[in-house]
PDB file of C-alpha atoms in Angstrom:
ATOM      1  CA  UNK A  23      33.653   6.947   1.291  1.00  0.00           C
ATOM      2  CA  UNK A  24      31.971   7.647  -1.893  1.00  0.00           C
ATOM      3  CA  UNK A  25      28.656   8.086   0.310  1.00  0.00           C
ATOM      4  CA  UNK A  26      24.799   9.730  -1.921  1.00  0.00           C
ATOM      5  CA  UNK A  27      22.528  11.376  -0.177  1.00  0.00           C
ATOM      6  CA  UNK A  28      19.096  11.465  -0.895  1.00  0.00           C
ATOM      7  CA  UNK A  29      15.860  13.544   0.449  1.00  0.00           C
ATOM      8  CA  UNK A  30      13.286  13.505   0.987  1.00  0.00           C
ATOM      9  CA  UNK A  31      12.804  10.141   1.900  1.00  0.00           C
ATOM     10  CA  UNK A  32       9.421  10.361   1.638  1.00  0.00           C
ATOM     11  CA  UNK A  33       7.034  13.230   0.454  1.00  0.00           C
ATOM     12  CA  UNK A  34       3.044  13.151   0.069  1.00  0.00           C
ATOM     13  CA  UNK A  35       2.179  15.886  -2.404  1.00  0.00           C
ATOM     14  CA  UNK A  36      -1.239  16.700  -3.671  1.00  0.00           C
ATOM     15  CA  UNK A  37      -2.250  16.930  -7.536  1.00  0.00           C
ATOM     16  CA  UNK A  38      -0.942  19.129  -9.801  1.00  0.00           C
ATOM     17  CA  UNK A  39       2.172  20.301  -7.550  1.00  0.00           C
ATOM     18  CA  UNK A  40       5.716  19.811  -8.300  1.00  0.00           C
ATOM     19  CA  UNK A  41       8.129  17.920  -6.062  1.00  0.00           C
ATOM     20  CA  UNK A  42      11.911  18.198  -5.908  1.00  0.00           C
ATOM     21  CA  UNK A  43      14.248  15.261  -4.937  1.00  0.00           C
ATOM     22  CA  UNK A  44      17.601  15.851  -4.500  1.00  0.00           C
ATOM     23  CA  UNK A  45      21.008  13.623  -5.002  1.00  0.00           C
ATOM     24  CA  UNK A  46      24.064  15.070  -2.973  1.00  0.00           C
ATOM     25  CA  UNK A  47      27.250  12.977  -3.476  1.00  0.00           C
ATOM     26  CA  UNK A  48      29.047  13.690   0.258  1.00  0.00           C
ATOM     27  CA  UNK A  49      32.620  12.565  -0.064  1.00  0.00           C
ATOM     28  CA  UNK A  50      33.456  12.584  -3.876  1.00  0.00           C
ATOM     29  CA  UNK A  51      32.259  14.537  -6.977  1.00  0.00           C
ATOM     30  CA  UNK A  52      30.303  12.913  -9.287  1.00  0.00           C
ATOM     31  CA  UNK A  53      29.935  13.929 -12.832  1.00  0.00           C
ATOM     32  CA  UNK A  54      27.449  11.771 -13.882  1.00  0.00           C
ATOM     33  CA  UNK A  55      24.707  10.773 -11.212  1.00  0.00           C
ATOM     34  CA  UNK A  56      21.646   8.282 -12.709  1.00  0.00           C
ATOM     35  CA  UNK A  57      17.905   8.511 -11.635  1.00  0.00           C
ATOM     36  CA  UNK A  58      15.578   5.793 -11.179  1.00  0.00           C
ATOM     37  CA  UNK A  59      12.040   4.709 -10.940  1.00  0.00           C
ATOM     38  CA  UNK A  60      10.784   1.480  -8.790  1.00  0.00           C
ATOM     39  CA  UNK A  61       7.345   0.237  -8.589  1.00  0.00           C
ATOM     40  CA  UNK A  62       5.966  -1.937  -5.797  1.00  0.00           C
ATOM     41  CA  UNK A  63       8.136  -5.934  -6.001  1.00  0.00           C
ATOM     42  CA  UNK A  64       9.435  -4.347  -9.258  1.00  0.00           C
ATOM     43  CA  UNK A  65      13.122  -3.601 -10.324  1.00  0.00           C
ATOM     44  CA  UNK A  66      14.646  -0.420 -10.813  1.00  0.00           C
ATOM     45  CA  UNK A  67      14.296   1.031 -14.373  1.00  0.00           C
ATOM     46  CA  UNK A  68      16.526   3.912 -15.449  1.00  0.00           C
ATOM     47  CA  UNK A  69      14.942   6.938 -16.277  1.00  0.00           C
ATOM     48  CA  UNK A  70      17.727   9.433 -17.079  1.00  0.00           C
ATOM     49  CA  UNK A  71      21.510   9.740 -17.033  1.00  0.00           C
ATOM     50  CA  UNK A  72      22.493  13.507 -15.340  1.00  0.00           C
ATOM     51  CA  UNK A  73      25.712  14.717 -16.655  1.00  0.00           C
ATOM     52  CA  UNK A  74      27.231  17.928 -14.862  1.00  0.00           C
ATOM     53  CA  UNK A  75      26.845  21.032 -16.493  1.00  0.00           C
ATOM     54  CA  UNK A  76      25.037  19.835 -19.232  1.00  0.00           C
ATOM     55  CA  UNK A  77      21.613  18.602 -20.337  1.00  0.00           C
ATOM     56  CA  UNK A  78      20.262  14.932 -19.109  1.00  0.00           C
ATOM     57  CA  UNK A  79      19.772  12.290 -21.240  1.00  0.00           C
ATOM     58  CA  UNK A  80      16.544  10.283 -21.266  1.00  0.00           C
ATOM     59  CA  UNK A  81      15.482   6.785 -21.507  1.00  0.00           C
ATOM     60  CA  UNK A  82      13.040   6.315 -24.240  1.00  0.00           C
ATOM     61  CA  UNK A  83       9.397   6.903 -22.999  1.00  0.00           C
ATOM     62  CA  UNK A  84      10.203   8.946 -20.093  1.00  0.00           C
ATOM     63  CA  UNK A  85       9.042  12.460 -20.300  1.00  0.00           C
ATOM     64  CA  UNK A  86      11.584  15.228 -19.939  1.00  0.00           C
ATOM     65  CA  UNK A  87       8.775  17.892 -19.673  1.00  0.00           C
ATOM     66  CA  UNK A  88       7.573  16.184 -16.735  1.00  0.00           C
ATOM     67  CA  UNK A  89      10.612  15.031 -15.298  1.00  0.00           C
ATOM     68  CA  UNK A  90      13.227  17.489 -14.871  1.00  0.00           C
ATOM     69  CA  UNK A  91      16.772  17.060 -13.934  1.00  0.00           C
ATOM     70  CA  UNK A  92      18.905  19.457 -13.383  1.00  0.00           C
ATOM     71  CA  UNK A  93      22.707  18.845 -12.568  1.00  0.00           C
ATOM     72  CA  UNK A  94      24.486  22.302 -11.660  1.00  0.00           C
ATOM     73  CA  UNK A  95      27.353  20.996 -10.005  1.00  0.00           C
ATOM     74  CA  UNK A  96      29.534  18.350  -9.163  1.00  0.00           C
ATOM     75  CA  UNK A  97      27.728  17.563  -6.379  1.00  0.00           C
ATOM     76  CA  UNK A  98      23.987  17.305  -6.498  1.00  0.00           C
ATOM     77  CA  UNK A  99      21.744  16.247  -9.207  1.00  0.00           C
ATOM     78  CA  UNK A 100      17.677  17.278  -8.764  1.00  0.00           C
ATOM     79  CA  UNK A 101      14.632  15.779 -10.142  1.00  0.00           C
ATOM     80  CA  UNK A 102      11.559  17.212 -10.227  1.00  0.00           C
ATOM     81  CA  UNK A 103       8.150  15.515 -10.608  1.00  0.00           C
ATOM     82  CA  UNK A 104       6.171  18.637 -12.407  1.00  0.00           C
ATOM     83  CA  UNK A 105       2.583  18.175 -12.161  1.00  0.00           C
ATOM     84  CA  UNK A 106       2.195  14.834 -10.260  1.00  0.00           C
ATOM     85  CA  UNK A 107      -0.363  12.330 -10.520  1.00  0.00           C
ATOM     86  CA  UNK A 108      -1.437   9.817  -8.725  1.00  0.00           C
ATOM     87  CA  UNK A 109       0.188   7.651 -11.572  1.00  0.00           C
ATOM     88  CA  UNK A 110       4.122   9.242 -10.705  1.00  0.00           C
ATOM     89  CA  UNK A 111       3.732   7.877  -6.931  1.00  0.00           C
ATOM     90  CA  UNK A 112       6.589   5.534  -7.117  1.00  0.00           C
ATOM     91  CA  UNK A 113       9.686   5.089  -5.151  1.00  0.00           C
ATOM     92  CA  UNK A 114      12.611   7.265  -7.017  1.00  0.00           C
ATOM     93  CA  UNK A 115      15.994   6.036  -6.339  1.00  0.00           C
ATOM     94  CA  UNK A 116      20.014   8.267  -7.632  1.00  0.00           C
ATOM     95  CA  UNK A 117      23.002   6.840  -7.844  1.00  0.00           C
ATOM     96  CA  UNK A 118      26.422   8.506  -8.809  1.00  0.00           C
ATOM     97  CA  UNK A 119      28.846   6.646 -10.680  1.00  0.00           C
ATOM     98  CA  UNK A 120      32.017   6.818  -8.381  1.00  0.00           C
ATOM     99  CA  UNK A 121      35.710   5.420  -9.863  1.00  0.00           C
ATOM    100  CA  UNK A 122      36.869   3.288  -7.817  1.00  0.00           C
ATOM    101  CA  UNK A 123      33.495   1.979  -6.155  1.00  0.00           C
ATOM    102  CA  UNK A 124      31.288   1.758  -8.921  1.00  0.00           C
ATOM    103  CA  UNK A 125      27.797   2.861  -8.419  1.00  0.00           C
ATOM    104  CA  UNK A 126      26.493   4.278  -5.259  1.00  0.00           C
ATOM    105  CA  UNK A 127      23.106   4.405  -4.424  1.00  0.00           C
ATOM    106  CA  UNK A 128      21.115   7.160  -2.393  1.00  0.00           C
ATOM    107  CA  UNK A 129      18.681   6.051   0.080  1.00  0.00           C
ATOM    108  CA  UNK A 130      15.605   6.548  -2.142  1.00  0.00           C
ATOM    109  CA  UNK A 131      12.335   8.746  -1.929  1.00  0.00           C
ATOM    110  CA  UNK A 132       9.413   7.701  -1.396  1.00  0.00           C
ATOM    111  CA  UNK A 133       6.753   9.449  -3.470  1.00  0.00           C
ATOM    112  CA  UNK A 134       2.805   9.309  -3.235  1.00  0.00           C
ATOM    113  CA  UNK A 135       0.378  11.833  -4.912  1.00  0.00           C
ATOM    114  CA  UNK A 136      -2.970  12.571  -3.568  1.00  0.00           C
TER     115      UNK A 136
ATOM    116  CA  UNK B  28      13.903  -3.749 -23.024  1.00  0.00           C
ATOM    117  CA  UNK B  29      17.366  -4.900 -22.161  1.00  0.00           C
ATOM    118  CA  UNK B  30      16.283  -5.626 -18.826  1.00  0.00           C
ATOM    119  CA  UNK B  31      17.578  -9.034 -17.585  1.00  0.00           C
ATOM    120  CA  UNK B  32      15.753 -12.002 -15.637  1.00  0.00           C
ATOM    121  CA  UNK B  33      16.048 -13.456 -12.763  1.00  0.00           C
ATOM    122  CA  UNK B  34      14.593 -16.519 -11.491  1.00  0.00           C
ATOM    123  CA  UNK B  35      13.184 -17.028  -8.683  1.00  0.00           C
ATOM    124  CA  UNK B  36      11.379 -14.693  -7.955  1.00  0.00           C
ATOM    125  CA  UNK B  37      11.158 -14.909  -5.134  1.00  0.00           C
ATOM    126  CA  UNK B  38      12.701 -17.937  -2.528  1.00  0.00           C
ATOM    127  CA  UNK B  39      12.471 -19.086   1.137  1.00  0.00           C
ATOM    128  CA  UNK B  40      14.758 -20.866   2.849  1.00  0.00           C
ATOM    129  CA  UNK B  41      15.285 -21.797   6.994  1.00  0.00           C
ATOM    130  CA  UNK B  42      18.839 -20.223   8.297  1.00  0.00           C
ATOM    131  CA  UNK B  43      21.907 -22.231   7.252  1.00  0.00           C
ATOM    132  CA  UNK B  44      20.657 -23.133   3.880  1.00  0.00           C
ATOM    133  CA  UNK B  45      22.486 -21.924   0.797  1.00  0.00           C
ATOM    134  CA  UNK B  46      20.934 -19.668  -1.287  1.00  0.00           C
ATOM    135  CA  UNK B  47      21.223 -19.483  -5.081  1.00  0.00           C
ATOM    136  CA  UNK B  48      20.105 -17.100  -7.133  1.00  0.00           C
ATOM    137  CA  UNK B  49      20.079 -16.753 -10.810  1.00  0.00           C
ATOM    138  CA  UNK B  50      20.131 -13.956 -13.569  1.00  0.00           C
ATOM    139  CA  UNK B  51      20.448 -13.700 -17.339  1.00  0.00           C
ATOM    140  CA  UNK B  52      21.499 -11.261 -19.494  1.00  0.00           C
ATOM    141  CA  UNK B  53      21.026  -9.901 -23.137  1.00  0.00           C
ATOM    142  CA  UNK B  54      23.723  -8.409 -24.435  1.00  0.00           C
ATOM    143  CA  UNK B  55      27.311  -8.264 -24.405  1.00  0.00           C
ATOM    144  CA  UNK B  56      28.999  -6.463 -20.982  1.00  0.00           C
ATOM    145  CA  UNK B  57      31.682  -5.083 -19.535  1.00  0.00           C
ATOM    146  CA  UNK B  58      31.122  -6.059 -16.056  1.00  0.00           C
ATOM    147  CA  UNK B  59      28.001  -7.643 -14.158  1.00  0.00           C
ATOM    148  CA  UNK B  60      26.943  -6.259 -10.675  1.00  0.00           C
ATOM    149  CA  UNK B  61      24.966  -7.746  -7.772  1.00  0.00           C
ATOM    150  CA  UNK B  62      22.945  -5.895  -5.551  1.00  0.00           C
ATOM    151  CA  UNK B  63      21.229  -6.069  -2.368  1.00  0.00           C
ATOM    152  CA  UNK B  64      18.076  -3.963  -1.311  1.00  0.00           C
ATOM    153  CA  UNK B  65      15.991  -4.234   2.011  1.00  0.00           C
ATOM    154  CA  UNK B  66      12.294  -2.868   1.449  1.00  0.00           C
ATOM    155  CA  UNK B  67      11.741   0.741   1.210  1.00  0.00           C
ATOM    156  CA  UNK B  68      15.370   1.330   0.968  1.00  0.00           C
ATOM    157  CA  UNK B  69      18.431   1.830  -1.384  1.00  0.00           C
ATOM    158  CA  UNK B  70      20.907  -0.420  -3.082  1.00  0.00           C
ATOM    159  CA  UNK B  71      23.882  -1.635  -1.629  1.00  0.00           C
ATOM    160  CA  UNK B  72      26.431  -3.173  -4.108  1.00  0.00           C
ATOM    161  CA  UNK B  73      27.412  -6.547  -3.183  1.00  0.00           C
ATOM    162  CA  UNK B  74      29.977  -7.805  -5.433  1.00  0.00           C
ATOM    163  CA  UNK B  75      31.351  -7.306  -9.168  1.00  0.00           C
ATOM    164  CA  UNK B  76      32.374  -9.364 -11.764  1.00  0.00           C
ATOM    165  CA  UNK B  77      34.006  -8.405 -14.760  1.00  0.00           C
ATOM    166  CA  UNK B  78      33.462 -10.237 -17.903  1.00  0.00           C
ATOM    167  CA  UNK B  79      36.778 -11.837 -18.028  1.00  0.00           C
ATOM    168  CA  UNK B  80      36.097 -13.816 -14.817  1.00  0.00           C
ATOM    169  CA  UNK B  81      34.674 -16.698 -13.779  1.00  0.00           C
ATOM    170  CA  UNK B  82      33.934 -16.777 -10.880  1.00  0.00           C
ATOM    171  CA  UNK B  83      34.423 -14.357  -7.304  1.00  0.00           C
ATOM    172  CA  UNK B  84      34.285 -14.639  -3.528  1.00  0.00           C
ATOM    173  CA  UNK B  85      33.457 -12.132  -0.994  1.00  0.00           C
ATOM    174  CA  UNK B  86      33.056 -13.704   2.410  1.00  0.00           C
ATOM    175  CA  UNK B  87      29.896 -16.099   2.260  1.00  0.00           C
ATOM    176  CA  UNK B  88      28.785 -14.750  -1.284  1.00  0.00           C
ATOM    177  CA  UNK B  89      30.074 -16.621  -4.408  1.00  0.00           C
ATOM    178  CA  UNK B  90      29.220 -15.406  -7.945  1.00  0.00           C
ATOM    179  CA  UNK B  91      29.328 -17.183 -11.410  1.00  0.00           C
ATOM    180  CA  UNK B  92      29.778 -15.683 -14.547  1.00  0.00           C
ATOM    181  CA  UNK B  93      29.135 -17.629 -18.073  1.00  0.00           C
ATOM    182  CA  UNK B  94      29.482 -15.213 -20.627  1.00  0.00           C
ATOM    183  CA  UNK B  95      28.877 -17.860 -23.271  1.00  0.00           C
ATOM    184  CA  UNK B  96      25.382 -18.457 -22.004  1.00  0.00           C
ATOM    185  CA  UNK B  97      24.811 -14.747 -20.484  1.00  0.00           C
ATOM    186  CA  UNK B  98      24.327 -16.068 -17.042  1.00  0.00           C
ATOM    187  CA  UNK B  99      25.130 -15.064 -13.688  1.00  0.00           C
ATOM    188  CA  UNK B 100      24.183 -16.607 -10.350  1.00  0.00           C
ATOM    189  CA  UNK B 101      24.680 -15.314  -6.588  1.00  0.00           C
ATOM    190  CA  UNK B 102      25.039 -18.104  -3.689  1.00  0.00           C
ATOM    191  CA  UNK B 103      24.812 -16.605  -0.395  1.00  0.00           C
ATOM    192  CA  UNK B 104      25.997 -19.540   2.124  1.00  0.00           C
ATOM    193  CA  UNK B 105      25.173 -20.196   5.373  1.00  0.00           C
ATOM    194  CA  UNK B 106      22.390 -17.517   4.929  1.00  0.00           C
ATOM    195  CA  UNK B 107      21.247 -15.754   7.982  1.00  0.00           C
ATOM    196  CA  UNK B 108      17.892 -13.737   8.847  1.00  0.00           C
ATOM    197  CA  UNK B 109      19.462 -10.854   8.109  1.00  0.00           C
ATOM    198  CA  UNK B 110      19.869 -11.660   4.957  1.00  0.00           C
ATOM    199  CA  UNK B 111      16.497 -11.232   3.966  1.00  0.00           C
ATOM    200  CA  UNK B 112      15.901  -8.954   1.134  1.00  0.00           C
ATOM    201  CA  UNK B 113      15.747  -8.237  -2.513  1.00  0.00           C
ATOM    202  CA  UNK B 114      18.665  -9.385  -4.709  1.00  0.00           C
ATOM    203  CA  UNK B 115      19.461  -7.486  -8.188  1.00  0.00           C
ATOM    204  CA  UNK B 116      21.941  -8.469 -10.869  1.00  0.00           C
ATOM    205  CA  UNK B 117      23.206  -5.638 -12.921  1.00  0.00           C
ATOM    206  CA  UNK B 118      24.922  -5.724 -16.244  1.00  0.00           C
ATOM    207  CA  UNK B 119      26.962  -2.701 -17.106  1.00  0.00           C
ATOM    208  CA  UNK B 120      27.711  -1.996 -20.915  1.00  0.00           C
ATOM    209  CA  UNK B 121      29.901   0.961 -21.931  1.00  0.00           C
ATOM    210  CA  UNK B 122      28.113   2.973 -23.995  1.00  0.00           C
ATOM    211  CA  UNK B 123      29.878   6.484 -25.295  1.00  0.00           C
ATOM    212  CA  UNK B 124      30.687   8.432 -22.120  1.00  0.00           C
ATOM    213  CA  UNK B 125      28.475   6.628 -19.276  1.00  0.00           C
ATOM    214  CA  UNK B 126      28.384   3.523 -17.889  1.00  0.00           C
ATOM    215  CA  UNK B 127      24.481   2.562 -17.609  1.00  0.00           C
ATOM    216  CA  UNK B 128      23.268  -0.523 -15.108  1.00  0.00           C
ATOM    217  CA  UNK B 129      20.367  -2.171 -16.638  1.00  0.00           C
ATOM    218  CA  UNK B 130      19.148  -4.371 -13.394  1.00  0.00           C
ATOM    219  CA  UNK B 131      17.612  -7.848 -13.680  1.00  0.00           C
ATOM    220  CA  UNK B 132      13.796  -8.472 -12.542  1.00  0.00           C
ATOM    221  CA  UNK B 133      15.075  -9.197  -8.566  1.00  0.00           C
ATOM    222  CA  UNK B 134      14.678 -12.136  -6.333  1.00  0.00           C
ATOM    223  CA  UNK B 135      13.156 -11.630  -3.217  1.00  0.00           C
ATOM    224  CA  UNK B 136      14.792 -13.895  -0.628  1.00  0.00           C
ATOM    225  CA  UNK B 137      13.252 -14.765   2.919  1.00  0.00           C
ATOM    226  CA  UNK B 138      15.503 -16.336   5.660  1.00  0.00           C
ATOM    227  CA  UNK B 139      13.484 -17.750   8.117  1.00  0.00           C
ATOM    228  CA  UNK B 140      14.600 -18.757  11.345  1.00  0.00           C
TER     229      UNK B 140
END
């Protein structure tokens, strides 16, 4: 149980387009769901918490504008990279806070802007 | 940042050594987490520890907790091959309605054979 799906697991995009990753928890709802960034050898940094229904909270220095999360239901949280750079290739990584388990992690995506 | 450290960074060892691994921590917590992650891939939770304990088990993985000094350390026994990978400590802190896991800097273990 308590099982997050993530895709894609890997997207090339070019420029100035917007990519959407998605966070599906499978076997349990999940009313808060966390998104995170990971550079190359690096640990994970939190960029935003995702709350159901209402709007995600940032961490500081992360740009909502650019960065959009959108949590409609109890079941999948979305992030999309508006505008990517070569500078947002990075390796984005949910998790959904689950009772009993603690956190669960989705299998991460793989981003890299051309 | 509230991030934590780890140290190593990174550490090789030949199968059937112990490995230890250490992390520090900040601020006060609730509980502290440990985390495995092969490359390219996602975290799988390894073992918690709440901030009242001392110290846990979970087959051949033994974790420490020292509140007192805001340490934590992960020994993996008998390590295998397989267990090569990147280690995370994570401190959880409740603040208002979510739980947040601030992750340590990682220690990237090789098991050779």
């Amino acid at each position: 149980g308590a099982v997050v799906s993530q895709h894609p697991s890997r997207v090339i995009c070019k420029s100035g387009t917007s990519v959407k990753i998605e966070c599906r928890s499978l076997d349990f709802q999940a009313t808060t769901m966390f998104w995170y960034r990971q550079f190359p050898k690096q640990s994970l940094m939190l960029m935003a918490t995702s709350n159901e229904g209402s709007k995600a909270t940032y961490e500081q220095g992360v740009e909502k504008d650019k960065f959009l999360i959108n949590h409609a239901s109890l079941t999948l949280s979305t992030l999309t990279v508006t505008s990517a750079h070569p500078e947002d290739s990075s390796f984005y990584i949910c998790s959904a806070l689950y009772r009993d388990y603690g956190y669960t992690f989705g299998s991460g995506t793989r981003l890299t802007v051309v | 940042s509230q991030q934590g450290e780890e140290d190593p960074q990174a550490l090789s060892i030949q199968e059937g050594e112990n490995a230890t691994m250490n992390c520090s921590y900040k601020t006060s917590i609730n509980n502290l987490q440990w985390y495995r992650q092969n490359s390219g891939r996602g975290l799988v939770h390894l073992i918690l520890i709440r901030s009242n304990e001392r110290e846990k088990h979970s087959g051949r993985l033994r974790v420490t907790l020292d509140t007192s000094k805001k340490s934590s350390s992960l020994l993996i026994t008998a390590s295998r091959a397989a267990d090569t990978a990147s280690y995370f400590c994570a401190t959880v802190r409740n603040t208002g309605t979510a739980s947040k896991l601030t992750f340590g800097t990682g220690t990237r273990l090789q098991v050779t054979l």
